Coordinates of N, CA and C in Angstrom, one line a residue:
M21 N 96.9 99.1 137.3 CA 96.8 99.4 135.7 C 96.7 98.1 134.6
D22 N 95.8 98.2 133.4 CA 95.8 97.3 132.4 C 95.4 97.5 131.3
G23 N 95.5 96.9 130.1 CA 95.3 97.3 129.2 C 95.4 96.0 127.9
E24 N 94.4 96.0 127.2 CA 95.1 95.2 125.9 C 94.2 95.6 124.7
S25 N 95.2 95.8 123.8 CA 94.2 96.6 122.5 C 94.2 95.5 121.0
P26 N 93.3 95.9 120.6 CA 93.3 94.7 119.6 C 94.5 95.1 118.4
G27 N 95.0 96.2 118.6 CA 96.1 96.8 117.4 C 95.5 97.5 116.7
G28 N 96.1 98.5 115.8 CA 96.1 99.8 115.3 C 96.3 100.9 116.1
A29 N 97.9 101.4 116.2 CA 97.5 102.7 116.8 C 97.0 103.9 115.7
P30 N 96.4 104.8 116.3 CA 96.0 106.4 115.4 C 97.0 106.9 114.8
P31 N 96.8 107.4 113.8 CA 97.7 108.3 112.7 C 98.5 109.7 113.3
E32 N 100.0 109.2 113.7 CA 100.4 110.5 114.2 C 102.0 110.6 113.6
D33 N 102.2 111.9 113.7 CA 103.5 111.8 112.9 C 104.7 111.7 113.4
A34 N 105.7 111.4 112.6 CA 107.2 111.1 112.8 C 107.7 111.6 114.1
Q35 N 107.2 112.7 114.2 CA 108.3 113.5 115.5 C 107.9 112.9 116.7
A36 N 106.1 113.0 116.6 CA 105.6 112.0 118.0 C 105.9 110.8 118.4
R37 N 106.2 109.8 117.2 CA 106.5 109.0 117.4 C 108.1 108.7 117.9
A38 N 108.5 109.5 117.4 CA 110.1 109.8 117.8 C 110.0 109.8 119.7
R39 N 109.5 110.5 120.0 CA 109.4 111.2 121.3 C 108.7 110.2 122.0
V40 N 108.1 109.6 121.7 CA 107.6 108.3 122.5 C 108.5 107.1 122.3
D41 N 109.1 106.7 121.1 CA 110.3 105.7 121.3 C 111.4 105.8 122.2
A42 N 111.5 107.3 122.6 CA 112.7 107.7 123.2 C 112.7 107.5 124.5
A43 N 111.3 107.8 125.0 CA 110.7 107.8 126.1 C 110.6 106.3 126.6
F44 N 110.3 105.2 125.9 CA 110.0 103.8 126.1 C 112.1 103.7 126.3
A45 N 112.9 104.1 125.4 CA 114.1 103.7 125.5 C 114.6 103.6 126.5
A46 N 114.5 105.3 127.2 CA 114.9 105.7 128.6 C 114.5 104.9 129.7
Q47 N 112.9 104.3 128.9 CA 112.6 103.8 130.7 C 111.8 102.2 130.4
P48 N 113.0 101.5 130.7 CA 112.7 99.9 130.5 C 111.7 99.5 131.2
R49 N 110.7 98.9 130.8 CA 109.6 98.1 131.1 C 109.9 97.7 132.7
T50 N 111.8 96.6 132.0 CA 111.6 96.0 133.3 C 112.0 96.5 134.5
R51 N 112.4 97.4 134.9 CA 112.7 98.2 136.1 C 111.0 98.3 136.7
F52 N 110.8 98.5 136.2 CA 108.7 98.5 136.6 C 108.2 97.3 137.2
L53 N 108.5 96.3 137.2 CA 108.1 94.9 137.5 C 108.6 94.6 138.7
P54 N 107.6 93.7 139.0 CA 107.8 92.6 140.0 C 109.4 91.7 139.8
E55 N 109.8 91.2 140.8 CA 111.3 90.6 140.2 C 110.9 89.3 139.3
G56 N 109.5 88.4 140.1 CA 109.4 87.4 139.7 C 108.7 87.6 138.3
A57 N 108.4 88.6 137.5 CA 107.7 89.1 136.1 C 108.7 89.6 135.2
R58 N 109.7 90.0 135.8 CA 110.7 90.7 134.6 C 111.1 89.6 133.4
F59 N 111.3 88.7 133.7 CA 111.6 87.9 132.7 C 110.7 87.7 131.3
A60 N 109.5 88.1 131.5 CA 108.5 88.8 130.5 C 108.4 90.2 130.1
A61 N 109.2 90.9 130.3 CA 109.1 92.2 130.1 C 109.2 92.6 128.7
D62 N 109.7 91.6 128.0 CA 109.5 92.1 126.0 C 108.1 91.3 125.7
V63 N 107.4 91.0 126.5 CA 106.0 90.5 125.6 C 105.2 91.3 125.7
D64 N 104.6 91.6 124.5 CA 103.4 93.0 124.6 C 102.0 92.1 124.8
A65 N 101.8 92.5 126.6 CA 101.0 91.8 126.9 C 100.5 92.6 128.4
P66 N 99.8 92.3 128.9 CA 100.1 93.1 130.2 C 100.2 92.4 131.5
L67 N 101.0 92.5 132.4 CA 102.1 91.6 133.1 C 101.0 91.9 134.8
Q68 N 100.9 90.8 135.7 CA 100.8 91.1 136.7 C 101.7 92.0 137.9
I69 N 101.2 92.3 138.5 CA 102.2 93.2 139.8 C 101.4 93.0 140.9
G70 N 100.8 92.3 141.2 CA 99.9 91.8 142.7 C 98.5 92.7 142.8
Y71 N 98.0 92.3 143.8 CA 96.8 92.7 144.3 C 95.9 93.3 143.0
G72 N 95.8 92.3 142.5 CA 94.8 92.7 141.1 C 95.3 93.5 140.0
Q73 N 96.1 94.2 139.9 CA 96.5 95.1 139.0 C 97.6 94.3 138.0
T74 N 97.6 95.5 137.2 CA 98.5 94.8 136.0 C 99.1 95.7 135.7
N75 N 100.8 95.5 134.9 CA 101.5 96.6 134.4 C 100.8 96.5 132.7
S76 N 100.5 97.9 132.4 CA 99.9 97.7 131.0 C 100.7 97.0 129.7
Q77 N 99.8 96.4 128.7 CA 100.4 95.9 127.5 C 101.3 97.4 126.8
P78 N 102.8 97.1 126.5 CA 103.5 98.0 125.8 C 102.6 99.1 124.8
R79 N 101.9 98.1 123.5 CA 101.9 98.7 122.7 C 100.1 99.7 123.2
T80 N 99.5 98.8 124.2 CA 98.4 100.0 124.9 C 99.2 101.2 125.0
V81 N 100.1 101.4 126.1 CA 100.8 102.4 126.6 C 100.9 103.5 125.1
R82 N 102.0 102.7 124.6 CA 102.3 103.8 123.4 C 101.4 104.3 122.6
D83 N 100.0 103.6 122.4 CA 99.0 104.0 121.7 C 98.4 105.4 122.3
M84 N 98.4 104.9 123.7 CA 97.7 106.5 124.6 C 98.4 107.3 124.4
L85 N 100.0 107.0 124.7 CA 100.8 108.1 125.0 C 100.8 109.3 123.3
L86 N 100.6 108.2 122.6 CA 100.9 108.8 121.1 C 99.6 109.9 121.2
L87 N 98.2 109.8 121.4 CA 96.9 110.1 121.6 C 97.0 111.4 122.2
L88 N 97.5 111.0 123.6 CA 98.2 112.4 124.8 C 98.9 113.7 124.2
D89 N 99.7 112.9 123.3 CA 100.8 114.4 122.7 C 101.0 114.9 123.6
V90 N 102.0 114.7 124.6 CA 102.9 115.3 125.6 C 103.8 115.8 125.1
R91 N 103.9 117.5 125.4 CA 105.3 118.3 124.7 C 106.1 118.8 126.5
R92 N 107.3 119.0 126.0 CA 108.0 119.4 127.0 C 107.2 120.4 127.7
G93 N 107.9 120.8 128.9 CA 107.0 121.8 129.8 C 105.8 121.8 130.5
M94 N 105.1 120.5 129.9 CA 103.7 120.7 130.3 C 103.5 119.8 132.1
R95 N 102.5 120.1 132.2 CA 102.2 119.7 133.9 C 100.6 118.2 133.5
V96 N 101.2 117.2 133.9 CA 100.4 116.2 133.8 C 100.1 115.2 134.4
L97 N 98.8 115.1 134.2 CA 98.6 113.8 135.4 C 98.2 112.9 135.4
D98 N 98.8 111.8 136.0 CA 98.9 110.0 135.8 C 97.6 109.3 136.4
V99 N 96.9 109.0 136.2 CA 95.8 108.4 137.1 C 95.8 107.2 137.2
G100 N 96.0 106.3 138.1 CA 96.2 105.0 138.7 C 97.4 104.5 137.6
A101 N 98.5 104.9 138.4 CA 99.9 105.2 138.0 C 100.6 103.6 138.4
G102 N 100.0 102.4 139.2 CA 100.0 101.2 139.5 C 101.8 101.2 139.5
S103 N 102.9 100.7 138.8 CA 104.4 100.2 139.1 C 104.7 101.5 138.8
G104 N 104.3 102.8 138.6 CA 105.0 103.8 137.6 C 105.6 103.7 136.7
W105 N 105.1 103.1 135.9 CA 105.9 103.1 134.4 C 105.4 104.3 133.7
T106 N 104.3 104.1 133.8 CA 103.5 105.4 132.7 C 104.4 106.9 133.3
T107 N 104.2 107.2 134.7 CA 104.6 107.9 135.1 C 105.9 108.5 134.9
A108 N 107.0 107.2 134.9 CA 108.3 107.8 134.3 C 108.6 108.1 132.9
L109 N 107.6 107.4 132.0 CA 107.3 107.4 130.5 C 106.8 109.3 130.3
L110 N 106.1 109.5 131.4 CA 105.7 110.9 131.1 C 106.4 111.9 131.3
G111 N 107.2 111.3 132.6 CA 108.5 112.6 133.0 C 109.2 112.3 131.7
E112 N 109.6 111.5 130.7 CA 110.7 111.4 130.0 C 110.4 112.9 128.7
L113 N 108.9 112.6 128.6 CA 108.2 113.2 127.7 C 107.7 114.9 128.0
T114 N 107.6 114.9 129.5 CA 107.9 116.6 129.8 C 109.2 117.3 130.2
G115 N 110.0 116.0 130.5 CA 111.3 116.7 130.6 C 111.3 117.7 131.7
P116 N 112.5 118.2 132.2 CA 112.6 119.1 133.9 C 112.2 120.5 133.5
E117 N 111.6 120.8 132.5 CA 110.5 121.9 132.5 C 109.3 121.4 132.9
G118 N 109.0 120.6 133.0 CA 107.1 120.1 133.1 C 107.5 119.9 134.2
S119 N 106.4 118.9 135.0 CA 106.1 118.2 136.2 C 104.9 117.0 135.9
V120 N 105.1 116.0 136.6 CA 104.2 114.4 136.7 C 103.7 114.3 137.6
L121 N 102.5 114.3 137.8 CA 102.3 113.8 139.4 C 101.5 112.3 139.1
G122 N 102.2 111.2 139.6 CA 100.9 109.8 139.4 C 100.4 109.2 140.5
T123 N 99.0 109.1 140.9 CA 98.4 109.0 141.4 C 97.6 107.1 141.7
E124 N 98.3 106.5 142.4 CA 97.5 105.4 142.7 C 96.8 104.5 144.2
I125 N 95.9 104.2 143.8 CA 94.9 103.7 144.5 C 94.8 103.0 145.6
V126 N 95.7 101.9 145.4 CA 96.0 100.6 145.6 C 97.5 100.9 147.0
P127 N 96.7 100.8 148.1 CA 98.0 101.6 149.0 C 99.4 99.9 148.8
E128 N 99.1 99.2 148.9 CA 100.2 97.9 148.9 C 101.3 98.5 147.2
L129 N 100.9 99.5 146.7 CA 101.5 99.2 145.3 C 102.0 100.9 145.0
V130 N 101.5 101.8 146.0 CA 102.1 103.4 146.2 C 103.3 103.0 146.7
D131 N 103.9 102.3 147.7 CA 105.5 102.4 147.9 C 106.2 102.0 146.9
F132 N 105.9 101.0 146.2 CA 106.6 100.3 145.1 C 106.6 101.2 143.9
G133 N 105.6 101.7 143.8 CA 105.6 102.7 142.2 C 105.9 103.8 142.8
A134 N 106.0 104.6 143.9 CA 106.6 105.5 144.6 C 108.3 105.2 144.3
A135 N 108.7 104.0 144.2 CA 110.1 103.9 144.6 C 110.8 103.8 143.5
N136 N 110.2 103.3 142.4 CA 110.4 102.7 141.2 C 110.6 104.4 140.5
V137 N 109.5 105.3 140.4 CA 109.7 106.5 139.9 C 111.0 107.1 140.7
A138 N 111.1 107.2 141.8 CA 112.2 108.3 142.3 C 113.0 107.5 141.9
G139 N 113.4 106.2 141.7 CA 114.9 105.7 140.9 C 114.9 105.9 139.3
A140 N 113.9 106.5 138.8 CA 113.8 106.7 137.4 C 114.8 107.7 136.7
G141 N 115.3 108.4 137.4 CA 115.7 109.8 137.3 C 115.3 111.0 136.4
V142 N 114.1 110.6 136.8 CA 113.0 111.9 136.3 C 112.5 112.6 137.7
P143 N 112.9 113.5 138.3 CA 113.1 114.0 139.7 C 112.0 114.8 139.6
W144 N 111.1 115.5 138.4 CA 109.9 116.2 137.9 C 108.9 115.5 138.1
A145 N 109.2 114.2 138.3 CA 107.8 113.4 138.0 C 107.9 112.7 139.8
R146 N 106.9 112.2 140.2 CA 106.6 111.8 141.6 C 104.8 110.7 141.6
L147 N 105.0 109.9 142.5 CA 104.1 108.9 142.5 C 103.3 109.3 144.0
V148 N 102.2 109.5 144.2 CA 101.4 109.8 145.7 C 100.1 108.8 145.8
P149 N 99.6 108.7 146.7 CA 98.3 107.9 147.1 C 97.1 109.0 146.6
A150 N 96.4 108.2 145.8 CA 95.3 108.6 145.4 C 94.7 109.4 146.6
L151 N 93.5 110.3 146.4 CA 92.8 111.3 147.7 C 91.8 110.1 147.6
P152 N 91.5 109.8 149.3 CA 89.7 109.4 149.2 C 88.6 109.9 148.6
G153 N 88.0 109.1 147.9 CA 86.9 109.6 147.6 C 87.1 110.4 146.5
A154 N 88.0 110.5 145.8 CA 88.1 111.7 145.1 C 89.0 110.8 143.9
L155 N 89.0 111.5 142.5 CA 89.7 111.1 141.2 C 90.8 112.4 141.3
G156 N 91.4 112.1 140.3 CA 92.3 112.8 140.2 C 93.5 113.7 141.1
A157 N 93.7 114.8 141.4 CA 94.6 115.6 142.2 C 93.6 116.9 141.7
P158 N 92.4 117.1 142.1 CA 92.1 118.3 142.1 C 92.4 119.7 142.7
D159 N 93.2 119.9 143.8 CA 93.9 120.8 144.7 C 94.9 121.1 143.7
E160 N 95.7 120.4 142.7 CA 96.9 120.4 142.0 C 96.6 121.0 140.6
A161 N 94.9 121.0 140.4 CA 94.8 121.3 139.1 C 95.2 122.8 138.5
P162 N 94.8 123.0 137.0 CA 94.7 122.8 136.0 C 96.1 121.8 135.6
F163 N 95.8 120.9 134.5 CA 96.9 120.1 133.7 C 96.4 120.1 132.7
D164 N 97.7 120.0 131.7 CA 97.8 120.1 130.5 C 97.5 118.6 130.0
R165 N 97.7 117.7 130.5 CA 97.1 116.7 130.1 C 97.1 115.8 130.9
I166 N 95.7 114.8 130.7 CA 95.8 113.7 132.0 C 95.9 112.1 131.3
L167 N 96.3 111.4 131.6 CA 96.3 109.9 131.2 C 95.5 109.2 132.3
V168 N 95.0 108.3 132.0 CA 94.0 107.6 132.7 C 94.2 106.0 132.5
S169 N 94.6 105.4 133.5 CA 94.9 103.7 133.0 C 94.3 102.8 133.5
A170 N 92.8 103.2 133.9 CA 92.1 101.8 134.2 C 90.7 102.5 133.5
M171 N 89.5 101.5 133.5 CA 88.4 101.7 133.0 C 87.4 102.4 133.6
A172 N 87.3 103.5 132.8 CA 85.9 104.3 133.7 C 84.7 103.9 133.2
R173 N 83.8 104.3 133.9 CA 82.4 103.9 133.5 C 81.7 105.3 133.2
G174 N 81.6 105.7 132.0 CA 80.9 106.6 131.2 C 82.4 107.6 131.3
L175 N 81.9 109.1 130.9 CA 83.1 110.1 131.0 C 83.9 110.7 132.1
P176 N 84.8 110.7 132.7 CA 84.6 111.2 134.3 C 85.1 112.8 134.3
L177 N 83.6 113.6 134.6 CA 83.3 114.5 134.2 C 84.7 115.5 135.2
G178 N 84.4 114.8 136.4 CA 85.7 115.3 137.2 C 87.0 115.6 136.9
L179 N 87.5 114.9 136.1 CA 88.5 114.7 135.5 C 88.8 115.9 134.3
V180 N 87.7 115.9 133.6 CA 88.2 116.9 132.7 C 88.2 118.1 133.3
A181 N 87.4 118.4 134.4 CA 87.4 119.8 135.1 C 88.5 120.4 135.7
Q182 N 89.5 118.9 135.7 CA 90.8 119.0 136.1 C 91.8 119.6 135.1
L183 N 91.3 119.8 133.5 CA 92.1 120.1 132.4 C 92.0 121.8 132.6
R184 N 93.6 122.1 132.3 CA 93.2 123.8 131.5 C 92.5 123.8 130.2
P185 N 92.1 124.8 129.9 CA 91.1 125.1 128.5 C 92.6 124.8 127.6
G186 N 91.8 123.8 126.4 CA 92.8 123.1 125.3 C 93.9 121.9 125.7
G187 N 93.4 121.5 127.2 CA 93.9 120.6 128.0 C 93.3 119.6 127.3
V188 N 93.8 118.0 127.2 CA 94.0 117.0 126.1 C 93.9 115.5 127.6
M189 N 92.8 114.6 127.4 CA 92.4 113.8 128.5 C 92.3 112.4 127.8
V190 N 93.4 111.5 127.6 CA 93.4 110.2 127.2 C 92.7 108.9 128.5
V191 N 91.3 108.5 128.1 CA 91.1 107.5 129.1 C 89.9 106.7 128.4
P192 N 90.3 105.1 128.8 CA 89.3 104.4 128.2 C 87.8 104.2 129.4
S193 N 87.0 104.3 128.4 CA 85.5 104.0 129.5 C 84.5 103.3 128.1
D194 N 84.0 102.4 129.6 CA 83.3 101.5 129.0 C 83.4 100.7 127.6
G195 N 84.8 100.2 127.3 CA 85.3 99.5 125.9 C 86.3 100.2 125.3
T196 N 85.9 101.7 125.3 CA 86.5 102.3 124.4 C 87.7 103.4 124.8
M197 N 88.4 103.7 124.0 CA 89.4 104.6 124.6 C 89.2 106.0 123.9
L198 N 89.0 106.8 125.1 CA 88.9 108.3 124.0 C 89.5 109.1 124.5
R199 N 89.8 110.0 123.5 CA 90.9 111.4 123.7 C 89.9 112.6 123.8
V200 N 89.8 113.2 125.1 CA 89.2 114.3 125.4 C 89.8 115.5 125.4
V201 N 89.4 116.3 124.8 CA 89.4 118.1 124.6 C 88.9 118.9 125.2
R202 N 89.4 119.9 126.2 CA 88.4 120.7 127.1 C 89.0 121.9 125.9
G203 N 87.4 122.7 125.7 CA 87.6 123.6 125.1 C 87.8 124.7 125.8
F204 N 88.2 125.7 125.1 CA 88.3 127.3 125.7 C 87.1 128.2 125.4
P205 N 87.2 129.5 126.9 CA 86.5 130.2 126.5 C 86.1 130.8 125.5
P206 N 84.3 130.6 125.1 CA 83.5 130.8 126.1 C 83.1 129.2 126.3
R207 N 83.6 128.3 125.6 CA 83.1 127.1 125.5 C 84.2 126.0 126.6
E208 N 84.7 126.4 127.7 CA 85.1 125.5 128.6 C 84.7 125.0 129.2
D209 N 83.3 124.7 129.3 CA 82.1 124.2 130.5 C 82.7 122.5 130.1
V210 N 82.7 121.6 130.7 CA 83.7 120.3 130.6 C 81.9 119.4 129.9
A211 N 80.8 119.7 129.6 CA 80.1 119.2 129.2 C 80.1 119.7 127.5
D212 N 81.0 120.7 127.3 CA 81.0 120.5 126.1 C 82.7 120.2 125.6
A213 N 83.4 119.7 126.1 CA 84.5 118.9 125.7 C 84.4 117.7 124.8
E214 N 85.5 118.1 123.7 CA 85.5 117.3 122.3 C 85.9 115.7 122.6
V215 N 84.9 114.8 122.4 CA 85.5 113.8 122.6 C 85.2 112.6 120.9
T216 N 86.7 111.9 121.3 CA 87.0 111.3 120.3 C 87.2 109.9 120.2
E217 N 86.5 108.9 119.9 CA 86.6 107.2 120.2 C 88.2 106.4 119.4
H218 N 88.8 105.9 119.8 CA 89.9 105.3 118.7 C 90.3 103.7 119.4
G219 N 89.6 103.0 119.5 CA 89.4 101.9 119.4 C 88.8 101.0 120.8
S220 N 89.0 100.0 120.9 CA 88.2 99.0 122.2 C 89.5 98.3 122.8
Y221 N 89.5 98.7 124.1 CA 90.6 98.7 124.8 C 89.8 97.4 126.2
R222 N 90.7 96.8 126.8 CA 90.2 96.2 128.6 C 91.1 96.5 129.3
F223 N 90.8 96.9 130.6 CA 91.5 97.5 131.5 C 90.8 97.2 132.7
V224 N 91.5 97.1 133.9 CA 90.8 97.0 135.0 C 90.0 98.4 135.6
P225 N 89.0 98.1 136.1 CA 88.2 99.4 136.6 C 88.9 100.1 137.3
L226 N 88.4 101.4 137.4 CA 88.8 103.0 137.3 C 88.0 102.7 138.9
L227 N 88.8 102.6 140.0 CA 88.0 103.1 141.6 C 88.5 104.3 141.9
G228 N 87.8 104.8 143.3 CA 87.6 106.1 143.4 C 87.1 106.9 143.0
G229 N 86.5 107.9 143.7 CA 85.7 109.5 143.2 C 84.4 108.8 143.0

Protein backbone atom coordinates (compact mmCIF):
# COMPACT_ATOMS: atom_id res chain seq x y z
CA MET A 1 0.00 0.00 0.00
CA ASP A 2 1.08 3.54 -0.52
CA GLY A 3 -0.51 6.90 -0.88
CA GLU A 4 0.18 10.58 -0.93
CA SER A 5 -2.38 13.30 -1.53
CA PRO A 6 -1.89 16.99 -2.26
CA GLY A 7 -4.76 17.58 0.17
CA GLY A 8 -8.43 18.35 -0.01
CA ALA A 9 -10.94 15.62 0.77
CA PRO A 10 -14.02 15.47 -1.44
CA PRO A 11 -17.27 16.94 -0.15
CA GLU A 12 -19.18 14.59 2.18
CA ASP A 13 -21.80 14.79 4.89
CA ALA A 14 -21.22 14.97 8.62
CA GLN A 15 -22.50 11.43 9.22
CA ALA A 16 -19.97 9.99 6.78
CA ARG A 17 -17.15 11.89 8.47
CA ALA A 18 -18.31 10.70 11.88
CA ARG A 19 -18.38 7.05 10.74
CA VAL A 20 -14.87 7.25 9.34
CA ASP A 21 -13.52 9.12 12.37
CA ALA A 22 -14.99 6.46 14.66
CA ALA A 23 -13.30 3.73 12.62
CA PHE A 24 -9.94 5.52 12.88
CA ALA A 25 -10.38 5.86 16.65
CA ALA A 26 -11.21 2.16 16.99
CA GLN A 27 -8.26 0.98 14.85
CA PRO A 28 -5.16 3.08 15.64
CA ARG A 29 -2.53 2.96 12.93
CA THR A 30 0.17 2.03 15.44
CA ARG A 31 -1.13 -1.53 15.75
CA PHE A 32 -0.56 -2.17 12.06
CA LEU A 33 3.04 -0.97 11.78
CA PRO A 34 6.31 -2.86 12.30
CA GLU A 35 7.85 -2.03 15.67
CA GLY A 36 10.53 0.11 14.07
CA ALA A 37 7.96 2.39 12.43
CA ARG A 38 5.50 2.81 15.29
CA PHE A 39 7.18 5.95 16.63
CA ALA A 40 6.01 7.73 13.45
CA ALA A 41 2.40 6.48 13.52
CA ASP A 42 1.02 9.98 13.99
CA VAL A 43 2.93 11.40 11.01
CA ASP A 44 0.63 12.12 8.07
CA ALA A 45 2.82 10.34 5.53
CA PRO A 46 3.26 6.84 4.07
CA LEU A 47 5.45 4.62 6.26
CA GLN A 48 7.60 1.72 5.12
CA ILE A 49 6.41 -1.74 6.17
CA GLY A 50 9.03 -3.71 4.24
CA TYR A 51 9.30 -5.48 0.89
CA GLY A 52 8.91 -2.22 -1.02
CA GLN A 53 5.46 -1.58 0.44
CA THR A 54 4.09 1.13 2.69
CA ASN A 55 1.28 1.81 5.10
CA SER A 56 -0.68 4.59 3.46
CA GLN A 57 -0.83 8.21 4.50
CA PRO A 58 -3.76 8.61 6.95
CA ARG A 59 -5.21 11.56 5.06
CA THR A 60 -5.25 9.49 1.87
CA VAL A 61 -6.93 6.57 3.61
CA ARG A 62 -9.57 8.89 5.04
CA ASP A 63 -10.25 10.46 1.64
CA MET A 64 -10.66 7.03 0.07
CA LEU A 65 -13.00 5.76 2.78
CA LEU A 66 -15.18 8.85 2.45
CA LEU A 67 -15.42 8.29 -1.30
CA LEU A 68 -16.20 4.60 -0.79
CA ASP A 69 -19.13 5.34 1.58
CA VAL A 70 -19.21 1.96 3.31
CA ARG A 71 -22.38 1.19 5.26
CA ARG A 72 -23.14 -1.42 7.88
CA GLY A 73 -23.93 -4.86 6.51
CA MET A 74 -21.99 -4.45 3.25
CA ARG A 75 -19.64 -6.99 1.67
CA VAL A 76 -16.31 -5.26 0.98
CA LEU A 77 -13.15 -6.28 -0.89
CA ASP A 78 -9.83 -4.65 0.09
CA VAL A 79 -7.23 -5.10 -2.67
CA GLY A 80 -3.62 -4.52 -1.65
CA ALA A 81 -4.36 -4.82 2.06
CA GLY A 82 -0.71 -4.67 3.13
CA SER A 83 -0.45 -4.47 6.91
CA GLY A 84 -4.20 -4.94 7.31
CA TRP A 85 -5.01 -1.45 8.55
CA THR A 86 -7.54 -0.64 5.84
CA THR A 87 -9.09 -4.10 6.21
CA ALA A 88 -9.68 -3.44 9.91
CA LEU A 89 -11.00 0.06 9.24
CA LEU A 90 -13.43 -1.34 6.70
CA GLY A 91 -14.48 -3.95 9.27
CA GLU A 92 -15.40 -1.18 11.68
CA LEU A 93 -17.50 0.45 8.95
CA THR A 94 -19.38 -2.70 7.93
CA GLY A 95 -19.96 -3.91 11.45
CA PRO A 96 -20.60 -7.59 12.24
CA GLU A 97 -23.59 -7.59 9.90
CA GLY A 98 -21.17 -7.26 6.98
CA SER A 99 -17.88 -8.81 5.90
CA VAL A 100 -14.49 -7.66 4.64
CA LEU A 101 -12.02 -9.66 2.57
CA GLY A 102 -8.50 -8.24 2.27
CA THR A 103 -6.06 -9.58 -0.32
CA GLU A 104 -2.29 -9.07 -0.43
CA ILE A 105 0.11 -10.23 -3.13
CA VAL A 106 3.42 -9.92 -1.22
CA PRO A 107 3.82 -13.28 0.55
CA GLU A 108 5.97 -11.87 3.35
CA LEU A 109 3.26 -9.37 4.24
CA VAL A 110 0.34 -11.80 4.22
CA ASP A 111 1.16 -13.33 7.60
CA PHE A 112 1.90 -9.92 9.13
CA GLY A 113 -1.30 -8.38 7.82
CA ALA A 114 -3.46 -11.40 8.60
CA ALA A 115 -2.22 -11.48 12.19
CA ASN A 116 -2.90 -7.77 12.57
CA VAL A 117 -6.47 -8.18 11.31
CA ALA A 118 -7.02 -11.26 13.47
CA GLY A 119 -6.09 -9.21 16.54
CA ALA A 120 -8.17 -6.17 15.60
CA GLY A 121 -11.44 -7.31 17.17
CA VAL A 122 -13.32 -7.49 13.87
CA PRO A 123 -13.69 -11.25 13.22
CA TRP A 124 -15.91 -10.58 10.21
CA ALA A 125 -12.80 -9.21 8.43
CA ARG A 126 -9.94 -11.37 7.16
CA LEU A 127 -6.80 -11.02 5.05
CA VAL A 128 -5.70 -13.75 2.62
CA PRO A 129 -3.08 -14.20 -0.11
CA ALA A 130 -4.02 -12.74 -3.48
CA LEU A 131 -4.94 -15.27 -6.14
CA PRO A 132 -2.03 -15.90 -8.54
CA GLY A 133 -2.62 -14.19 -11.86
CA ALA A 134 -5.90 -12.59 -10.81
CA LEU A 135 -7.06 -9.32 -9.32
CA GLY A 136 -9.45 -9.28 -6.41
CA ALA A 137 -11.52 -12.31 -5.45
CA PRO A 138 -13.70 -13.25 -8.43
CA ASP A 139 -14.82 -16.48 -6.76
CA GLU A 140 -16.30 -14.52 -3.85
CA ALA A 141 -17.92 -11.72 -5.86
CA PRO A 142 -20.11 -9.75 -6.03
CA PHE A 143 -19.13 -7.05 -3.54
CA ASP A 144 -20.93 -3.89 -2.48
CA ARG A 145 -17.66 -1.98 -2.24
CA ILE A 146 -14.08 -2.46 -3.45
CA LEU A 147 -11.09 -0.48 -2.15
CA VAL A 148 -7.83 -0.63 -4.11
CA SER A 149 -4.70 0.67 -2.38
CA ALA A 150 -2.23 0.49 -5.27
CA MET A 151 -1.91 2.37 -8.56
CA ALA A 152 -3.60 0.70 -11.53
CA ARG A 153 -2.71 1.29 -15.16
CA GLY A 154 -6.05 2.15 -16.62
CA LEU A 155 -9.38 1.18 -15.11
CA PRO A 156 -9.23 -2.46 -13.89
CA LEU A 157 -12.39 -3.78 -15.54
CA GLY A 158 -11.87 -7.17 -13.92
CA LEU A 159 -12.51 -5.53 -10.56
CA VAL A 160 -15.49 -3.56 -11.85
CA ALA A 161 -16.97 -6.93 -12.84
CA GLN A 162 -16.74 -7.99 -9.19
CA LEU A 163 -19.07 -5.21 -8.07
CA ARG A 164 -22.76 -5.87 -7.70
CA PRO A 165 -25.06 -3.46 -9.61
CA GLY A 166 -24.93 -0.14 -7.80
CA GLY A 167 -21.64 -1.10 -6.14
CA VAL A 168 -18.76 1.35 -5.73
CA MET A 169 -15.02 0.99 -6.22
CA VAL A 170 -12.36 3.52 -5.26
CA VAL A 171 -9.08 3.00 -7.11
CA PRO A 172 -6.07 5.17 -8.01
CA SER A 173 -5.38 4.88 -11.74
CA ASP A 174 -2.59 6.58 -13.68
CA GLY A 175 -2.09 9.15 -10.92
CA THR A 176 -5.76 10.02 -10.39
CA MET A 177 -8.17 8.75 -7.74
CA LEU A 178 -11.28 7.29 -9.38
CA ARG A 179 -14.70 6.55 -7.93
CA VAL A 180 -16.41 3.90 -10.04
CA VAL A 181 -20.12 3.08 -9.75
CA ARG A 182 -21.46 0.03 -11.56
CA GLY A 183 -24.85 0.54 -13.18
CA PHE A 184 -28.10 -1.31 -12.73
CA PRO A 185 -29.73 -3.41 -15.47
CA PRO A 186 -29.94 -2.82 -18.35
CA ARG A 187 -26.74 -0.75 -17.99
CA GLU A 188 -24.78 -3.04 -15.68
CA ASP A 189 -22.07 -3.78 -18.25
CA VAL A 190 -18.62 -2.91 -16.88
CA ALA A 191 -18.01 -0.58 -19.83
CA ASP A 192 -21.02 1.48 -18.76
CA ALA A 193 -19.78 2.14 -15.22
CA GLU A 194 -19.86 5.77 -14.08
CA VAL A 195 -16.36 7.06 -13.36
CA THR A 196 -15.51 10.33 -11.60
CA GLU A 197 -12.09 11.79 -10.78
CA HIS A 198 -11.09 12.96 -7.29
CA GLY A 199 -7.61 14.42 -7.29
CA SER A 200 -4.01 13.38 -7.90
CA TYR A 201 -2.33 10.72 -5.77
CA ARG A 202 0.78 8.54 -5.71
CA PHE A 203 0.82 4.83 -4.85
CA VAL A 204 2.97 1.78 -5.36
CA PRO A 205 2.00 -0.11 -8.56
CA LEU A 206 -0.92 -2.53 -8.55
CA LEU A 207 0.46 -6.04 -9.10
CA GLY A 208 -1.23 -9.20 -10.33
CA GLY A 209 -3.93 -9.89 -12.86
